[in-house]
CSV table of C-alpha atoms and ligand atoms in Angstrom, one decimal:
chain,number,residue,atom,x,y,z
A,1,MET,CA,-10.2,13.7,-14.8
A,2,ASP,CA,-10.9,15.4,-11.5
A,3,GLY,CA,-13.3,15.7,-8.6
A,4,GLU,CA,-16.4,16.6,-10.6
A,5,PHE,CA,-16.9,12.9,-11.4
A,6,GLY,CA,-18.1,10.0,-9.2
A,7,TYR,CA,-15.5,7.7,-7.7
A,8,ARG,CA,-16.3,4.7,-9.9
A,9,THR,CA,-16.1,6.9,-13.0
A,10,LEU,CA,-12.7,8.2,-12.0
A,11,ALA,CA,-11.5,4.6,-11.4
A,12,VAL,CA,-12.6,3.5,-14.8
A,13,HIS,CA,-11.5,6.5,-16.8
A,14,GLY,CA,-8.5,7.9,-15.0
A,15,GLY,CA,-5.1,8.1,-16.8
A,16,ARG,CA,-6.7,7.4,-20.2
A,17,ASP,CA,-6.8,11.0,-21.4
A,18,ASP,CA,-4.3,10.3,-24.3
A,19,LEU,CA,-6.1,7.3,-25.7
A,20,GLY,CA,-8.5,9.3,-27.9
A,21,ARG,CA,-5.5,11.1,-29.5
A,22,LEU,CA,-3.8,7.8,-30.0
A,23,GLY,CA,-7.0,6.3,-31.6
A,24,VAL,CA,-7.0,3.2,-29.3
A,25,HIS,CA,-9.4,1.9,-26.7
A,26,ALA,CA,-7.1,-0.1,-24.4
A,27,PRO,CA,-4.0,1.6,-23.0
A,28,PRO,CA,-1.0,0.4,-25.2
A,29,ILE,CA,1.8,-1.3,-23.4
A,30,ASP,CA,5.0,0.4,-24.5
A,31,LEU,CA,7.9,-1.9,-23.9
A,32,SER,CA,10.6,0.4,-25.5
A,33,THR,CA,13.7,0.8,-23.4
A,34,THR,CA,14.9,3.6,-25.7
A,35,TYR,CA,13.3,6.1,-28.0
A,36,PRO,CA,14.6,7.3,-31.4
A,37,ILE,CA,16.1,10.8,-31.4
A,38,ALA,CA,14.8,13.0,-34.3
A,39,ASP,CA,16.5,16.2,-33.2
A,40,LEU,CA,19.5,16.2,-30.9
A,41,ARG,CA,18.8,19.6,-29.4
A,42,ASP,CA,15.2,18.8,-28.6
A,43,ALA,CA,16.2,15.5,-27.1
A,44,GLY,CA,18.8,17.3,-24.9
A,45,ALA,CA,16.0,19.6,-23.6
A,46,ALA,CA,13.8,16.6,-22.9
A,47,PHE,CA,16.6,14.9,-21.0
A,48,ASP,CA,17.1,18.0,-18.9
A,49,ALA,CA,13.4,18.3,-18.1
A,50,LEU,CA,13.1,14.6,-17.0
A,51,ALA,CA,16.3,14.8,-14.9
A,52,GLU,CA,14.7,17.7,-13.1
A,53,GLY,CA,11.7,15.5,-12.3
A,54,GLU,CA,9.2,16.5,-14.9
A,55,ALA,CA,6.4,13.9,-15.4
A,56,GLU,CA,6.2,14.4,-19.2
A,57,ALA,CA,8.5,15.3,-22.1
A,58,ALA,CA,8.2,15.3,-25.9
A,59,ASN,CA,10.7,12.4,-26.0
A,60,PRO,CA,11.0,9.9,-23.1
A,61,ILE,CA,14.7,9.3,-24.2
A,62,TYR,CA,15.1,6.1,-22.1
A,63,ALA,CA,12.6,4.1,-20.1
A,64,ARG,CA,14.3,4.7,-16.7
A,65,LEU,CA,13.6,8.4,-17.3
A,66,LEU,CA,10.0,8.1,-18.4
A,67,SER,CA,7.6,5.3,-19.3
A,68,PRO,CA,4.3,6.4,-21.0
A,69,THR,CA,2.6,3.2,-19.7
A,70,CYS,CA,3.7,3.9,-16.1
A,71,ALA,CA,2.6,7.6,-16.4
A,72,ARG,CA,-1.0,6.6,-17.1
A,73,PHE,CA,-1.1,4.4,-14.0
A,74,GLU,CA,0.4,7.4,-12.0
A,75,ARG,CA,-2.2,9.9,-13.3
A,76,ALA,CA,-5.0,7.4,-12.5
A,77,LEU,CA,-3.9,6.7,-9.0
A,78,ALA,CA,-3.2,10.4,-8.3
A,79,ALA,CA,-6.8,11.1,-9.1
A,80,LEU,CA,-8.1,8.4,-6.8
A,81,GLU,CA,-6.0,9.6,-3.9
A,82,SER,CA,-6.9,13.3,-4.4
A,83,ALA,CA,-3.2,13.9,-5.1
A,84,GLU,CA,-1.5,16.4,-7.4
A,85,ASP,CA,0.8,13.7,-8.7
A,86,ALA,CA,2.0,10.1,-8.1
A,87,VAL,CA,5.2,8.3,-8.8
A,88,ALA,CA,5.4,4.5,-9.5
A,89,PHE,CA,8.2,2.2,-8.5
A,90,GLY,CA,9.1,-1.5,-9.0
A,91,SER,CA,7.8,-2.5,-5.6
A,92,GLY,CA,6.3,-1.0,-2.4
A,93,MET,CA,9.8,-1.2,-0.8
A,94,ALA,CA,11.4,0.6,-3.7
A,95,ALA,CA,8.8,3.4,-3.3
A,96,LEU,CA,9.5,3.6,0.4
A,97,THR,CA,13.2,3.7,-0.3
A,98,ALA,CA,12.8,6.7,-2.6
A,99,VAL,CA,10.9,8.6,0.0
A,100,LEU,CA,13.5,7.8,2.7
A,101,LEU,CA,16.3,9.0,0.4
A,102,SER,CA,14.6,12.3,-0.2
A,103,PHE,CA,15.3,13.9,3.2
A,104,PRO,CA,18.2,16.2,3.9
A,105,ASP,CA,21.2,15.1,6.0
A,106,ASP,CA,20.2,17.0,9.1
A,107,ARG,CA,16.7,15.5,9.1
A,108,ARG,CA,17.3,11.8,8.8
A,109,THR,CA,15.4,10.7,11.9
A,110,VAL,CA,12.1,8.9,11.2
A,111,LEU,CA,9.4,8.5,13.8
A,112,GLY,CA,7.5,5.2,13.4
A,113,VAL,CA,4.3,4.1,15.0
A,114,ARG,CA,4.3,0.3,15.5
A,115,PRO,CA,3.1,-2.0,14.2
A,116,LEU,CA,4.0,-1.4,10.5
A,117,TYR,CA,4.5,-3.8,7.6
A,118,GLY,CA,7.4,-6.1,8.6
A,119,GLY,CA,9.5,-5.0,5.7
A,120,THR,CA,9.1,-1.3,6.5
A,121,ASP,CA,9.9,-2.0,10.2
A,122,HIS,CA,13.0,-3.9,9.2
A,123,LEU,CA,14.2,-1.4,6.6
A,124,LEU,CA,13.9,1.4,9.2
A,125,GLU,CA,15.7,-0.7,11.8
A,126,SER,CA,18.5,-1.7,9.5
A,127,GLY,CA,20.1,1.7,9.2
A,128,LEU,CA,20.7,0.9,5.5
A,129,LEU,CA,19.5,4.2,4.1
A,130,ALA,CA,21.2,6.3,6.8
A,131,VAL,CA,17.9,6.8,8.7
A,132,ASP,CA,17.6,6.6,12.4
A,133,VAL,CA,14.2,5.3,13.6
A,134,ARG,CA,12.5,6.2,16.8
A,135,TRP,CA,9.5,4.2,17.7
A,136,VAL,CA,6.7,6.3,19.3
A,137,GLU,CA,3.1,6.1,20.4
A,138,VAL,CA,0.7,8.5,18.7
A,139,ASP,CA,0.4,10.7,21.8
A,140,GLN,CA,4.3,11.1,21.9
A,141,ILE,CA,4.6,12.4,18.3
A,142,ALA,CA,4.2,16.1,19.1
A,143,SER,CA,7.0,16.1,21.7
A,144,ALA,CA,9.2,13.7,19.6
A,145,CYS,CA,9.2,16.0,16.5
A,146,THR,CA,12.6,17.5,17.2
A,147,PRO,CA,14.5,19.4,14.4
A,148,ASP,CA,16.3,16.2,13.3
A,149,VAL,CA,13.0,14.5,12.4
A,150,GLY,CA,12.3,14.4,8.6
A,151,LEU,CA,9.3,12.1,8.5
A,152,VAL,CA,6.6,10.4,10.5
A,153,ILE,CA,5.4,6.9,9.3
A,154,VAL,CA,2.1,5.4,10.2
A,155,GLU,CA,-0.1,2.7,8.8
A,156,SER,CA,-3.9,2.4,9.3
A,157,PRO,CA,-5.4,0.0,9.7
A,158,THR,CA,-2.3,-1.4,11.2
A,159,ASN,CA,-0.6,-4.6,9.9
A,160,PRO,CA,-1.6,-7.2,11.1
A,161,THR,CA,-3.6,-6.0,14.2
A,162,LEU,CA,-6.0,-3.9,12.2
A,163,GLU,CA,-6.2,-1.0,14.7
A,164,GLU,CA,-7.0,2.4,13.3
A,165,VAL,CA,-4.5,5.2,13.9
A,166,ASP,CA,-6.2,8.6,13.8
A,167,ILE,CA,-4.4,10.1,10.8
A,168,ALA,CA,-5.7,13.7,11.2
A,169,ALA,CA,-4.5,13.6,14.8
A,170,VAL,CA,-1.1,12.3,13.8
A,171,CYS,CA,-0.7,15.0,11.1
A,172,ALA,CA,-1.8,17.7,13.6
A,173,ALA,CA,0.7,16.4,16.2
A,174,ALA,CA,3.5,16.3,13.6
A,175,GLY,CA,3.2,20.0,12.9
A,176,GLY,CA,5.4,20.9,9.9
A,177,VAL,CA,7.0,17.4,9.7
A,178,PRO,CA,5.7,15.5,6.7
A,179,VAL,CA,3.6,12.4,7.5
A,180,LEU,CA,3.7,9.3,5.3
A,181,VAL,CA,0.6,7.0,5.5
A,182,ASP,CA,0.9,3.5,4.2
A,183,ASN,CA,-2.6,3.1,2.6
A,184,THR,CA,-2.1,-0.4,1.2
A,185,PHE,CA,-4.7,-2.0,3.5
A,186,ALA,CA,-7.4,0.6,3.2
A,187,THR,CA,-6.9,1.6,-0.4
A,188,PRO,CA,-8.1,5.1,-1.6
A,189,VAL,CA,-11.6,3.6,-1.9
A,190,LEU,CA,-12.0,3.6,1.9
A,191,GLN,CA,-9.5,6.3,3.0
A,192,ARG,CA,-7.7,9.2,1.5
A,193,PRO,CA,-4.9,10.3,3.9
A,194,LEU,CA,-3.8,13.4,1.8
A,195,GLU,CA,-7.3,14.9,2.6
A,196,LEU,CA,-6.5,14.4,6.3
A,197,GLY,CA,-3.2,16.3,6.1
A,198,ALA,CA,-0.7,13.6,5.2
A,199,ALA,CA,2.2,14.6,2.8
A,200,PHE,CA,2.8,11.1,1.3
A,201,VAL,CA,0.5,8.1,0.6
A,202,LEU,CA,2.4,4.9,0.0
A,203,HIS,CA,1.0,1.8,-1.7
A,204,SER,CA,2.3,-1.6,-2.3
A,205,ALA,CA,0.5,-1.7,-5.6
A,206,THR,CA,1.2,-5.5,-5.6
A,207,LYS,CA,-1.8,-5.8,-3.3
A,208,TYR,CA,-5.2,-4.3,-3.9
A,209,LEU,CA,-4.3,-1.8,-6.7
A,210,GLY,CA,-3.1,-4.6,-9.0
A,211,GLY,CA,-5.5,-6.9,-7.3
A,212,HIS,CA,-4.8,-10.2,-9.0
A,213,GLY,CA,-1.5,-11.3,-7.4
A,214,ASP,CA,0.4,-11.2,-10.7
A,215,ALA,CA,2.5,-8.1,-10.6
A,216,LEU,CA,4.9,-6.4,-8.1
A,217,GLY,CA,4.8,-2.6,-7.8
A,218,GLY,CA,4.7,0.4,-5.6
A,219,ILE,CA,3.4,4.0,-5.8
A,220,VAL,CA,3.6,7.2,-3.8
A,221,ALA,CA,0.9,9.9,-4.1
A,222,THR,CA,2.0,13.4,-3.1
A,223,ASP,CA,2.2,17.0,-4.1
A,224,GLY,CA,3.9,18.2,-7.3
A,225,GLU,CA,7.1,19.3,-5.7
A,226,ARG,CA,7.6,16.2,-3.7
A,227,ALA,CA,6.8,14.1,-6.7
A,228,ARG,CA,9.5,15.9,-8.6
A,229,ARG,CA,12.1,14.9,-6.0
A,230,LEU,CA,10.9,11.3,-6.1
A,231,ARG,CA,11.2,11.2,-9.9
A,232,GLN,CA,14.8,12.6,-9.6
A,233,THR,CA,15.6,9.8,-7.1
A,234,ARG,CA,13.9,7.2,-9.3
A,235,ILE,CA,16.0,8.2,-12.3
A,236,LEU,CA,19.2,8.0,-10.2
A,237,THR,CA,18.5,4.8,-8.3
A,238,GLY,CA,16.5,3.0,-11.0
A,239,GLY,CA,13.6,1.5,-9.0
A,240,VAL,CA,11.3,1.8,-11.9
A,241,LEU,CA,8.1,-0.2,-12.5
A,242,HIS,CA,8.0,-2.4,-15.6
A,243,PRO,CA,5.4,-1.2,-18.2
A,244,LEU,CA,3.7,-4.6,-18.2
A,245,GLY,CA,3.2,-4.3,-14.4
A,246,ALA,CA,2.1,-0.7,-14.8
A,247,TYR,CA,-0.5,-1.8,-17.4
A,248,LEU,CA,-1.9,-4.5,-15.1
A,249,MET,CA,-2.1,-2.1,-12.1
A,250,HIS,CA,-3.8,0.6,-14.2
A,251,ARG,CA,-6.3,-2.0,-15.3
A,252,GLY,CA,-6.7,-3.1,-11.7
A,253,LEU,CA,-7.7,0.4,-10.7
A,254,ALA,CA,-10.8,0.3,-13.0
A,255,THR,CA,-12.3,-2.5,-10.8
A,256,LEU,CA,-10.8,-1.3,-7.5
A,257,PRO,CA,-13.9,0.2,-6.0
A,258,VAL,CA,-16.1,-2.8,-6.9
A,259,ARG,CA,-13.5,-5.3,-5.7
A,260,VAL,CA,-12.9,-3.6,-2.4
A,261,ARG,CA,-16.6,-3.3,-1.6
A,262,ALA,CA,-17.3,-6.9,-2.5
A,263,ALA,CA,-14.4,-8.3,-0.5
A,264,GLU,CA,-15.4,-6.0,2.4
A,265,ALA,CA,-18.9,-7.3,2.5
A,266,CYS,CA,-17.6,-10.8,2.7
A,267,ALA,CA,-15.0,-9.9,5.3
A,268,ALA,CA,-17.5,-8.2,7.6
A,269,GLU,CA,-19.7,-11.3,7.6
A,270,LEU,CA,-16.8,-13.6,8.3
A,271,ALA,CA,-15.6,-11.3,11.1
A,272,ARG,CA,-19.0,-11.5,12.7
A,273,ARG,CA,-19.0,-15.3,12.5
A,274,PHE,CA,-15.4,-15.6,13.8
A,275,ALA,CA,-16.4,-13.4,16.7
A,276,ALA,CA,-19.4,-15.6,17.6
A,277,ASP,CA,-17.3,-18.8,17.4
A,278,PRO,CA,-15.9,-20.2,20.6
A,279,ARG,CA,-13.0,-21.9,18.8
A,280,VAL,CA,-11.6,-18.4,18.0
A,281,ASP,CA,-10.0,-16.5,20.9
A,282,ARG,CA,-9.9,-13.0,19.4
A,283,VAL,CA,-11.0,-11.3,16.2
A,284,TYR,CA,-9.3,-8.1,15.0
A,285,TYR,CA,-11.5,-6.2,12.6
A,286,PRO,CA,-12.3,-2.4,12.5
A,287,GLY,CA,-15.4,-1.6,14.4
A,288,LEU,CA,-16.1,-5.1,15.6
A,289,ALA,CA,-15.4,-4.4,19.3
A,290,GLY,CA,-17.8,-1.4,19.3
A,291,ALA,CA,-15.1,1.0,20.5
A,292,PRO,CA,-15.2,4.5,19.0
A,293,ARG,CA,-13.4,4.8,15.7
A,294,PRO,CA,-11.8,7.8,13.9
A,295,SER,CA,-14.1,8.9,11.1
A,296,GLN,CA,-11.3,8.6,8.4
A,297,MET,CA,-12.3,5.2,6.9
A,298,ASP,CA,-15.5,4.9,4.9
A,299,GLY,CA,-16.0,1.2,5.7
A,300,THR,CA,-14.2,-1.6,7.5
A,301,GLY,CA,-12.0,-3.2,4.8
A,302,ALA,CA,-11.3,-6.8,3.8
A,303,MET,CA,-8.5,-7.8,6.2
A,304,ILE,CA,-9.2,-9.8,9.3
A,305,SER,CA,-6.9,-11.2,11.9
A,306,ILE,CA,-7.8,-13.9,14.4
A,307,ASP,CA,-6.0,-15.4,17.4
A,308,LEU,CA,-6.2,-19.1,17.8
A,309,ASP,CA,-5.0,-20.3,21.2
A,310,GLY,CA,-2.1,-22.7,20.5
A,311,GLY,CA,0.6,-20.6,18.9
A,312,THR,CA,2.5,-21.5,15.8
A,313,GLU,CA,1.6,-25.2,15.9
A,314,ARG,CA,-2.1,-24.6,15.9
A,315,ALA,CA,-1.7,-21.9,13.2
A,316,ALA,CA,0.2,-24.3,11.0
A,317,ALA,CA,-2.5,-27.0,11.5
A,318,PHE,CA,-5.2,-24.5,10.7
A,319,MET,CA,-3.5,-23.3,7.6
A,320,GLY,CA,-2.6,-26.8,6.5
A,321,ARG,CA,-6.3,-27.8,6.5
A,322,LEU,CA,-7.6,-25.0,4.3
A,323,GLU,CA,-8.8,-26.0,0.8
A,324,ILE,CA,-10.2,-22.8,-0.7
A,325,ALA,CA,-8.1,-20.1,1.0
A,326,THR,CA,-4.4,-20.2,0.1
A,327,PRO,CA,-1.7,-20.2,2.8
A,328,ALA,CA,0.5,-17.5,1.5
A,329,VAL,CA,1.8,-14.0,2.3
A,330,SER,CA,0.6,-10.9,0.4
A,331,LEU,CA,-3.0,-9.7,0.3
A,332,GLY,CA,-5.5,-7.8,-1.7
A,333,SER,CA,-5.9,-10.4,-4.4
A,334,VAL,CA,-9.1,-11.8,-5.9
A,335,ASP,CA,-8.6,-14.9,-3.9
A,336,THR,CA,-8.3,-15.4,-0.1
A,337,LEU,CA,-4.8,-15.6,1.4
A,338,VAL,CA,-4.0,-16.7,4.9
A,339,GLN,CA,-0.7,-16.2,6.7
A,340,HIS,CA,1.0,-16.3,10.1
A,341,PRO,CA,2.8,-13.0,10.7
A,342,ALA,CA,5.1,-14.2,13.5
A,343,SER,CA,6.6,-16.8,11.1
A,344,LEU,CA,6.5,-14.9,7.9
A,345,THR,CA,5.7,-11.2,7.3
A,346,HIS,CA,6.8,-10.0,10.7
A,347,ARG,CA,9.6,-12.6,11.2
A,348,LEU,CA,12.4,-10.1,10.7
A,349,VAL,CA,10.9,-7.6,13.2
A,350,GLY,CA,12.1,-10.0,15.9
A,351,GLU,CA,10.3,-11.1,19.1
A,352,ALA,CA,10.8,-7.8,21.0
A,353,GLY,CA,9.4,-5.7,18.1
A,354,ARG,CA,6.5,-8.1,17.7
A,355,ARG,CA,5.7,-7.8,21.4
A,356,GLU,CA,5.8,-4.0,21.0
A,357,GLY,CA,3.3,-4.2,18.1
A,358,GLU,CA,1.2,-6.8,20.0
A,359,ILE,CA,1.7,-9.5,17.4
A,360,SER,CA,1.4,-12.8,19.2
A,361,ASP,CA,2.3,-16.3,17.9
A,362,ASP,CA,-1.5,-17.0,18.0
A,363,LEU,CA,-2.3,-14.4,15.4
A,364,ILE,CA,-3.3,-15.4,11.9
A,365,ARG,CA,-4.0,-12.8,9.2
A,366,ILE,CA,-6.6,-13.3,6.5
A,367,SER,CA,-7.0,-11.3,3.3
A,368,VAL,CA,-10.5,-11.9,2.2
A,369,GLY,CA,-11.0,-12.3,-1.6
A,370,LEU,CA,-14.0,-12.4,-3.9
A,371,GLU,CA,-15.2,-16.0,-3.3
A,372,ASP,CA,-18.7,-16.8,-2.0
A,373,VAL,CA,-18.9,-16.1,1.7
A,374,GLU,CA,-20.5,-19.5,2.4
A,375,ASP,CA,-17.7,-21.4,0.7
A,376,LEU,CA,-15.1,-19.4,2.7
A,377,TRP,CA,-16.9,-19.9,6.0
A,378,ARG,CA,-17.2,-23.7,5.4
A,379,ASP,CA,-13.4,-23.8,4.6
A,380,PHE,CA,-12.5,-21.8,7.8
A,381,SER,CA,-15.0,-23.7,10.0
A,382,ASP,CA,-13.7,-27.1,8.8
A,383,ALA,CA,-10.1,-26.0,9.4
A,384,LEU,CA,-11.0,-24.9,12.9
B,401,PLP,C1,3.5,-5.7,0.9
B,401,PLP,C2,3.5,-4.4,1.6
B,401,PLP,C3,4.6,-3.5,1.5
B,401,PLP,C4,5.8,-3.7,0.6
B,401,PLP,O1,5.4,-3.8,-0.7
B,401,PLP,P1,6.2,-4.7,-1.8
B,401,PLP,O2,5.4,-4.4,-3.1
B,401,PLP,O3,6.1,-6.1,-1.4
B,401,PLP,O4,7.5,-4.2,-1.9
B,401,PLP,C5,4.5,-2.3,2.2
B,401,PLP,N1,3.4,-2.0,3.0
B,401,PLP,C6,2.4,-2.9,3.2
B,401,PLP,C7,1.3,-2.6,4.1
B,401,PLP,C8,2.4,-4.1,2.5
B,401,PLP,O5,1.4,-5.0,2.7
């Protein structure tokens, strides 16, 4: 499957190229951890190929080396991100870890643009993977790209303030340094960072790609050579995605364009109503303020943040009164989820880091689901 098809067609049919040969309609879930060896010499050659980072082999040998069910999800997501290849992991953080482990010893400085997902921020700050983070503004990237820098990390729209970072400008400023864009919020339906010059696209597939809040996973879309390195790392460190999760995420991709557009329509209407409501102090939603936007995102997405004057206490009261929306972290599910970043997702970033990312105690983040807009509005309005 490639670019000659429309996007919805790609989403429905991607990664299913071997089903005809198998004589099945739904992708089989292959739960094998090991695979019978018919010929020892052939198996040795397959082992070598997989250890080198090949995406396919005549025999998978062992499920940490290759999972046919995961491979289908990888091929499907690669097509949607306009990528040569994609490599799936057990979670978004496992995917990020593999990327961070893939840089040479003399290039272990990472430039990060805040705010990022709280877990990403905390992992970079922790020093755990022998990376040294330097926090920069977008206009400082060009001068900050010294020879020790191996990666630039950005997220757009930002989490949880929903500002758009100009991805093409970041990639131009980074020069030869690879840029990783966390595309979890936008999804490839709205934004394809590789087409803008990024080297890596990261997804927490737990969110929109899976889309139903029932499986944890991560995936990185990139070029063939970088994917090979990531597969080598995945074999060594074992951050693999379980085939059942891979099946669910692959299935999720089929409805991704339809889900994202439906949730976006609902979110855009809710954002307008929040903005017109005097009980809400500030609304964060792409394009709402009327300021010029980079042209990278084909739409506005389904994430909204609002400020309610009154800090954590008012946020807790608001969240406690919701009846349809669920107070919970995570996002991108069929149902609406509401959370307080300062208490939860961005807790470990610390107060100073949150101040730098302009994440106040008043801020509440909403992941709009697929419910009827009038029901959601009544729920939010009653809770206010
Ligand atoms: C959830 C999330 C992650 C981490 O993904 P996990 O699947 O929870 O490990 C990374 N980036 C963003 C933007 C996220 O929302």
